[in-house]
PDB file of C-alpha atoms in Angstrom:
ATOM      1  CA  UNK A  93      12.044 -62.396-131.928  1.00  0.00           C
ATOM      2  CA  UNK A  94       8.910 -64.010-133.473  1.00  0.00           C
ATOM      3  CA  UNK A  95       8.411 -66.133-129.896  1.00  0.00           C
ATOM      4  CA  UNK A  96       8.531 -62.219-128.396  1.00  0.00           C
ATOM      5  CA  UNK A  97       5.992 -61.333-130.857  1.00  0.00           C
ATOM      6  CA  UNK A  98       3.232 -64.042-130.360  1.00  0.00           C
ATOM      7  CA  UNK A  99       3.467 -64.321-126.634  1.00  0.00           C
ATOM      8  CA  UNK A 100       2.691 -60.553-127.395  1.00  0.00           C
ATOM      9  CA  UNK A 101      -0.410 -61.695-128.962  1.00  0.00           C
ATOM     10  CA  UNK A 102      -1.364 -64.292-126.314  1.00  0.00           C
ATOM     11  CA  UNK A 103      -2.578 -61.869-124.070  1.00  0.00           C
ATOM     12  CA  UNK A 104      -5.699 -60.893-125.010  1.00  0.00           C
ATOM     13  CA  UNK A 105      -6.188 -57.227-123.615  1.00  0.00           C
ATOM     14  CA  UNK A 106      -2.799 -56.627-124.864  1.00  0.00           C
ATOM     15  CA  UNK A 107      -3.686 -58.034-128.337  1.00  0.00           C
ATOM     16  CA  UNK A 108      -7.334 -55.783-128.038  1.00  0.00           C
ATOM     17  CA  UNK A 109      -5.540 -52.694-127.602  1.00  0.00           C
ATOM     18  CA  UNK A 110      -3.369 -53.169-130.365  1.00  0.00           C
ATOM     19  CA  UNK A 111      -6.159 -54.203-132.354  1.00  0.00           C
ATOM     20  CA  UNK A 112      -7.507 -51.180-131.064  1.00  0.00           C
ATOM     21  CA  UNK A 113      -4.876 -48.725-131.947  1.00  0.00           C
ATOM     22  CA  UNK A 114      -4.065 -50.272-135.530  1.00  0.00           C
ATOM     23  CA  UNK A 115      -8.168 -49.609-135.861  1.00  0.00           C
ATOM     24  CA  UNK A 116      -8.040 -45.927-134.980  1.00  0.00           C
ATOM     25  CA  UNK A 117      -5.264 -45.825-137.253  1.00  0.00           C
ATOM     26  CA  UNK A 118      -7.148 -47.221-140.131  1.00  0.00           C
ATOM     27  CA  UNK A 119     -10.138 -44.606-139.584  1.00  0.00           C
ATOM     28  CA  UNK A 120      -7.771 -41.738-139.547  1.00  0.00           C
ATOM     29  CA  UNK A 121      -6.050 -42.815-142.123  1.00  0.00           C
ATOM     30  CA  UNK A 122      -9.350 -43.016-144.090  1.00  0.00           C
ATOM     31  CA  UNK A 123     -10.395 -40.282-142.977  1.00  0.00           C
ATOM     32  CA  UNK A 124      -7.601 -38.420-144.501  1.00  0.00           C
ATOM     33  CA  UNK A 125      -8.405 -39.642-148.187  1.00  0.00           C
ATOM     34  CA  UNK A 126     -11.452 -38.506-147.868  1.00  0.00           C
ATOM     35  CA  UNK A 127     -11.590 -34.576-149.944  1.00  0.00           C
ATOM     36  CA  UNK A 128     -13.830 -31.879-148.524  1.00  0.00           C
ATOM     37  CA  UNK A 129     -16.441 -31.275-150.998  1.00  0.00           C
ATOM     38  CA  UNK A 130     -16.395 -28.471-153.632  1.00  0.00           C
ATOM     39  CA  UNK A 131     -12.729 -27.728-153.592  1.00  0.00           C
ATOM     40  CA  UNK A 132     -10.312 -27.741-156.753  1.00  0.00           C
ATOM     41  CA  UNK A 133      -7.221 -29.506-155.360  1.00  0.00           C
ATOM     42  CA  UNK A 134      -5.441 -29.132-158.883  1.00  0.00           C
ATOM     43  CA  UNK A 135      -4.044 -25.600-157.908  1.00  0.00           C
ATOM     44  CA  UNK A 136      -2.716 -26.676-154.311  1.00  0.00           C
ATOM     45  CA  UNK A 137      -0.611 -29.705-155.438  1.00  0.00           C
ATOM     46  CA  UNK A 138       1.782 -27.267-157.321  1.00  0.00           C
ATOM     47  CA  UNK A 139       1.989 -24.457-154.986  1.00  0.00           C
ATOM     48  CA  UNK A 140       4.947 -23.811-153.325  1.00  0.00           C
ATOM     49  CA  UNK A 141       7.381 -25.359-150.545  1.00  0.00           C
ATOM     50  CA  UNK A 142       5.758 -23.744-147.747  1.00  0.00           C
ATOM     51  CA  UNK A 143       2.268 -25.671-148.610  1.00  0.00           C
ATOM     52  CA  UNK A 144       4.354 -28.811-149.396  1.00  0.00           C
ATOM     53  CA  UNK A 145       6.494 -28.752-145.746  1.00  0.00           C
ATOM     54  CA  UNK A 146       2.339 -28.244-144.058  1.00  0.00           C
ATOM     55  CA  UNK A 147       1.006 -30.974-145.998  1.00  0.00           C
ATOM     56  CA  UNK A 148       4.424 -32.755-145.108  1.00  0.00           C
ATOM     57  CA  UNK A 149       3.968 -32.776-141.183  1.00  0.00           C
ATOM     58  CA  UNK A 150      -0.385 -32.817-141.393  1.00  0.00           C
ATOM     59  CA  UNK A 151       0.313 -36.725-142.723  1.00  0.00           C
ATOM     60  CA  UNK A 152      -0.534 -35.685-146.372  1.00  0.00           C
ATOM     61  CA  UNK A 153      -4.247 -34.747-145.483  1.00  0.00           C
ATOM     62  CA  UNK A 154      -3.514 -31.134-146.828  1.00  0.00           C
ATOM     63  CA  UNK A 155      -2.850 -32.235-150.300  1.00  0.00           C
ATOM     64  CA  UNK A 156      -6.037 -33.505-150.885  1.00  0.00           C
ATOM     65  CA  UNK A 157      -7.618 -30.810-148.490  1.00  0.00           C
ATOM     66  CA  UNK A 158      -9.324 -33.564-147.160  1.00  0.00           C
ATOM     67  CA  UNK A 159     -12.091 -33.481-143.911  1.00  0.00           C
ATOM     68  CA  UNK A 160      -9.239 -34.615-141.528  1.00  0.00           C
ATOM     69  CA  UNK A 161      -6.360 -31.710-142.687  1.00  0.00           C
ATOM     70  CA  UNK A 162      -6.140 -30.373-139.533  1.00  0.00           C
ATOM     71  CA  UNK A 163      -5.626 -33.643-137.464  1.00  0.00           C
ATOM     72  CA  UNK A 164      -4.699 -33.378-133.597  1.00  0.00           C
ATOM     73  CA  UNK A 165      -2.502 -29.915-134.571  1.00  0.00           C
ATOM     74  CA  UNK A 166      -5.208 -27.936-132.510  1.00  0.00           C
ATOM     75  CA  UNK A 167      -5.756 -30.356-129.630  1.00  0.00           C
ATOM     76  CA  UNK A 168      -1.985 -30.252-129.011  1.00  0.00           C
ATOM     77  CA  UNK A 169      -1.478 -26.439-129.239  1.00  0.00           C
ATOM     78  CA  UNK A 170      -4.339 -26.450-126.498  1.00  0.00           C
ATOM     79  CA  UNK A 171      -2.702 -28.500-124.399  1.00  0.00           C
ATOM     80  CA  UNK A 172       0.789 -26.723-124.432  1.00  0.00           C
ATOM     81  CA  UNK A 173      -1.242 -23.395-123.934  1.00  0.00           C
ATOM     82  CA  UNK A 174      -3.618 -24.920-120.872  1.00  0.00           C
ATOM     83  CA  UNK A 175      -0.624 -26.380-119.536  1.00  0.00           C
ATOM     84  CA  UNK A 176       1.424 -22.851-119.207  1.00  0.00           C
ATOM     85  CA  UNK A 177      -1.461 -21.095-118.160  1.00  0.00           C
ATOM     86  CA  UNK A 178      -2.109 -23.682-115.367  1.00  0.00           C
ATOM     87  CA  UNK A 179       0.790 -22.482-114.016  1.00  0.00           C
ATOM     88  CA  UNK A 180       0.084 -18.907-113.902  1.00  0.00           C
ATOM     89  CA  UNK A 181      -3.554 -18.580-112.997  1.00  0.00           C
ATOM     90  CA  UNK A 182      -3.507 -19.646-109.173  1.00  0.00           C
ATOM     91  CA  UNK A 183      -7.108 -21.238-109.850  1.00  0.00           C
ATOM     92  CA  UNK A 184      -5.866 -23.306-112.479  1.00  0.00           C
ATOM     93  CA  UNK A 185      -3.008 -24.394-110.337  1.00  0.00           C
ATOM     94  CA  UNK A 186      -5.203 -25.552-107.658  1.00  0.00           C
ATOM     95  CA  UNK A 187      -7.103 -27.359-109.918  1.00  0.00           C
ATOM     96  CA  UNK A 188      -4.050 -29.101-111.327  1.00  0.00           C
ATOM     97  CA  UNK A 189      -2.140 -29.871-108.079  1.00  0.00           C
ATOM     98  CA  UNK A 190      -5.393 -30.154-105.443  1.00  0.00           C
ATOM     99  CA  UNK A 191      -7.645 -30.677-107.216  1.00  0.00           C
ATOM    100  CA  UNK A 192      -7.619 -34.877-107.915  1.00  0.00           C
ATOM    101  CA  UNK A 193      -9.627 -36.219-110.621  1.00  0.00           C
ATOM    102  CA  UNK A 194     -12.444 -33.345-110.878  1.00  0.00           C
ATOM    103  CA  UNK A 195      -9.299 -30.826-111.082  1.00  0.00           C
ATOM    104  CA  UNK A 196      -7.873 -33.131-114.118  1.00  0.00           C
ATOM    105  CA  UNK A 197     -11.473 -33.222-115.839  1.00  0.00           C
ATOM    106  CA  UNK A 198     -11.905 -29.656-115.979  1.00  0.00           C
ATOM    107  CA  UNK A 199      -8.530 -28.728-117.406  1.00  0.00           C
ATOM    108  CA  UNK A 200      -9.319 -31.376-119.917  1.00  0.00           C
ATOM    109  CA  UNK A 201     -12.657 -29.468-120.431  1.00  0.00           C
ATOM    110  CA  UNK A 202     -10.642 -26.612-120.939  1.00  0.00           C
ATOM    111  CA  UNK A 203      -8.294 -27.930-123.424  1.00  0.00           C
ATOM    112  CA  UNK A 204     -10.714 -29.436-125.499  1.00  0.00           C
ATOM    113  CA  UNK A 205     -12.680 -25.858-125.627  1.00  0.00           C
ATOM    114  CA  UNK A 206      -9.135 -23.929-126.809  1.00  0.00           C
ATOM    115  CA  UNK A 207      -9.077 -26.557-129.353  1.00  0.00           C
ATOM    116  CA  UNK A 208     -12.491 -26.773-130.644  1.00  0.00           C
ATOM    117  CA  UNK A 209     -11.363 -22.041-130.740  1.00  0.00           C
ATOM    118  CA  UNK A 210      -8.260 -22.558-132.147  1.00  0.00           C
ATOM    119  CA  UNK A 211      -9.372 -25.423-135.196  1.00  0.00           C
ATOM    120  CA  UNK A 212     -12.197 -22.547-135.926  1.00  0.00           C
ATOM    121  CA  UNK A 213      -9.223 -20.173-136.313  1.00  0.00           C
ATOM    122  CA  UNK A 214      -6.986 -22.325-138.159  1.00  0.00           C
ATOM    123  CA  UNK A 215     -10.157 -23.428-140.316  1.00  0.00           C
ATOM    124  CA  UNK A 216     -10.720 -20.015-141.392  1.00  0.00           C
ATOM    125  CA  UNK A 217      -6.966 -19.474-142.298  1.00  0.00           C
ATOM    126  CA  UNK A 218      -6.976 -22.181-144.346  1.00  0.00           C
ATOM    127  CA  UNK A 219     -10.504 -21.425-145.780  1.00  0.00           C
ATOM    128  CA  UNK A 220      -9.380 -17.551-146.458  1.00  0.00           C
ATOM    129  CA  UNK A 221      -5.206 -18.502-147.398  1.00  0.00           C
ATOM    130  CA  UNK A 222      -6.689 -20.688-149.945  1.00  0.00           C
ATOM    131  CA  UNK A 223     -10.020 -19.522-151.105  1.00  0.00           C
ATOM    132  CA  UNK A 224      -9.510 -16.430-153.664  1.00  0.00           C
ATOM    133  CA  UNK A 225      -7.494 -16.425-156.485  1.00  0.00           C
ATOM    134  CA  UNK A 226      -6.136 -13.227-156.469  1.00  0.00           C
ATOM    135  CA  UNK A 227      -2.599 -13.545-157.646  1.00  0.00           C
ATOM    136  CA  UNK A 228      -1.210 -14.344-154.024  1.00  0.00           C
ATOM    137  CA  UNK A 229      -3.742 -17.105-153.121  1.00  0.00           C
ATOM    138  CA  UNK A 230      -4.968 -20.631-154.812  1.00  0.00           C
ATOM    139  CA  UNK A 231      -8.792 -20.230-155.486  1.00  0.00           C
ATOM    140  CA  UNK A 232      -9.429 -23.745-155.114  1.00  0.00           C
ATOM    141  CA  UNK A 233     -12.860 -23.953-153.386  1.00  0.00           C
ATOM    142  CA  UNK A 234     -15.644 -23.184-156.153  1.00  0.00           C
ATOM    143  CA  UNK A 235     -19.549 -21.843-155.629  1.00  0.00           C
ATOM    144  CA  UNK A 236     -20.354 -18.787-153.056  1.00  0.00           C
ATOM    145  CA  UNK A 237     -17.883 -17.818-151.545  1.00  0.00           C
ATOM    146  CA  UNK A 238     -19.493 -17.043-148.058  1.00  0.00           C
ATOM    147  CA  UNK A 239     -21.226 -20.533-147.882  1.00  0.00           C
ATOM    148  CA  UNK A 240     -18.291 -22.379-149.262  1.00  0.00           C
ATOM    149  CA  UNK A 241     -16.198 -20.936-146.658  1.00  0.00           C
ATOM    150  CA  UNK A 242     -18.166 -21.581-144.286  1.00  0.00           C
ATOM    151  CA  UNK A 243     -18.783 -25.279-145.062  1.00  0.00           C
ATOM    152  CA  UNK A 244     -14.987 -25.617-145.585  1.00  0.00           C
ATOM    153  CA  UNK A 245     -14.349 -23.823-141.940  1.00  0.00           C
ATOM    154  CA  UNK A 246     -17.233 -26.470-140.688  1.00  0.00           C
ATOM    155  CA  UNK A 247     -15.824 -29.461-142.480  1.00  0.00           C
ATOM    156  CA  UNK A 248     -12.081 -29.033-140.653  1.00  0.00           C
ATOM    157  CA  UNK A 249     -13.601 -27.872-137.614  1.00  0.00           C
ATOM    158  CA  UNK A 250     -15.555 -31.312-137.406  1.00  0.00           C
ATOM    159  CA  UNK A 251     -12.573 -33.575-138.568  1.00  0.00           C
ATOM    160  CA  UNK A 252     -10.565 -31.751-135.988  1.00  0.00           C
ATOM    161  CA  UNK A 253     -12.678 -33.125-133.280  1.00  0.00           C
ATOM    162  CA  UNK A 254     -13.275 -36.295-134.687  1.00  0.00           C
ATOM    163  CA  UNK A 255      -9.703 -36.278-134.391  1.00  0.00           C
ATOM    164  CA  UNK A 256      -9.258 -35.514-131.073  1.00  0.00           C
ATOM    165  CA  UNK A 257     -12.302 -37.671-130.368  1.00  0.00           C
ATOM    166  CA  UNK A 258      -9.885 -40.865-131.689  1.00  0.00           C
TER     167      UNK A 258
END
């Protein structure tokens, strides 16, 4: 097994492309220690199970409400939702089955649009779900609340396509 392994390393594109990937890796993971600034992350530790089965499947970025919480949740949700809709809008369908390379580069356009709309909307739930503390929500983001919002909406929006930029 350890001959399979180094002849794995022998090859050097193989062996930069793993380097790569375990460098990507490293960034993201980074990334996700990294807390968005002006946010109380004392209240959302102890929440309850629904926060801790999020922060469970975001790779722990949630906890910490860190830049990267999102992650690639809105790229793929784009991606099942351009997907369905190429095959119901006959233009779209064209481009997918006719439409060669140019075709393939627009959808992607397209699906990294939906995602850039849907990490704004998932931003703001998150911003809004865990801004006020009013009994039913954590209050963990301090200063005014408009520009805090919107800096915590801004921060997850940009992490989300640094993400998808990866």
């Amino acid at each position: 097994m350890f001959a399979a392994v180094s002849s794995i390393f022998k090859n050097k594109e193989v062996r930069n492309r793993i380097l790569f990937t375990l460098g990507m890796l490293f960034i993201f993971r980074l990334g996700a220690q990294i807390p968005a600034p002006n946010v109380d992350v004392t209240n959302l530790g102890e929440s309850n199970n629904l926060i801790a089965m999020m922060n469970l499947l975001g790779g722990g970025a949630l906890d910490k409400m860190s830049v990267l919480a999102l992650g690639v949740s809105p790229y793929i949700t784009s991606s099942i939702i351009i997907q369905l809709l190429s095959a119901v809008i006959p233009s779209w369908q064209r481009l997918a089955k006719e439409g060669g390379a140019d075709g393939r580069k627009k959808l992607s356009r397209y699906t990294k649009i939906a995602a850039l709309i849907l990490a704004v909307a998932q931003a703001i739930g998150i911003a809004v779900g865990f801004g006020t503390a009013d009994g039913t929500n954590l209050g963990i983001f301090g200063g005014s609340k408009f520009v805090c919002y919107a800096f915590i909406v801004l921060m997850l929006v940009a992490g989300a396509m640094f993400t998808v930029w990866l």
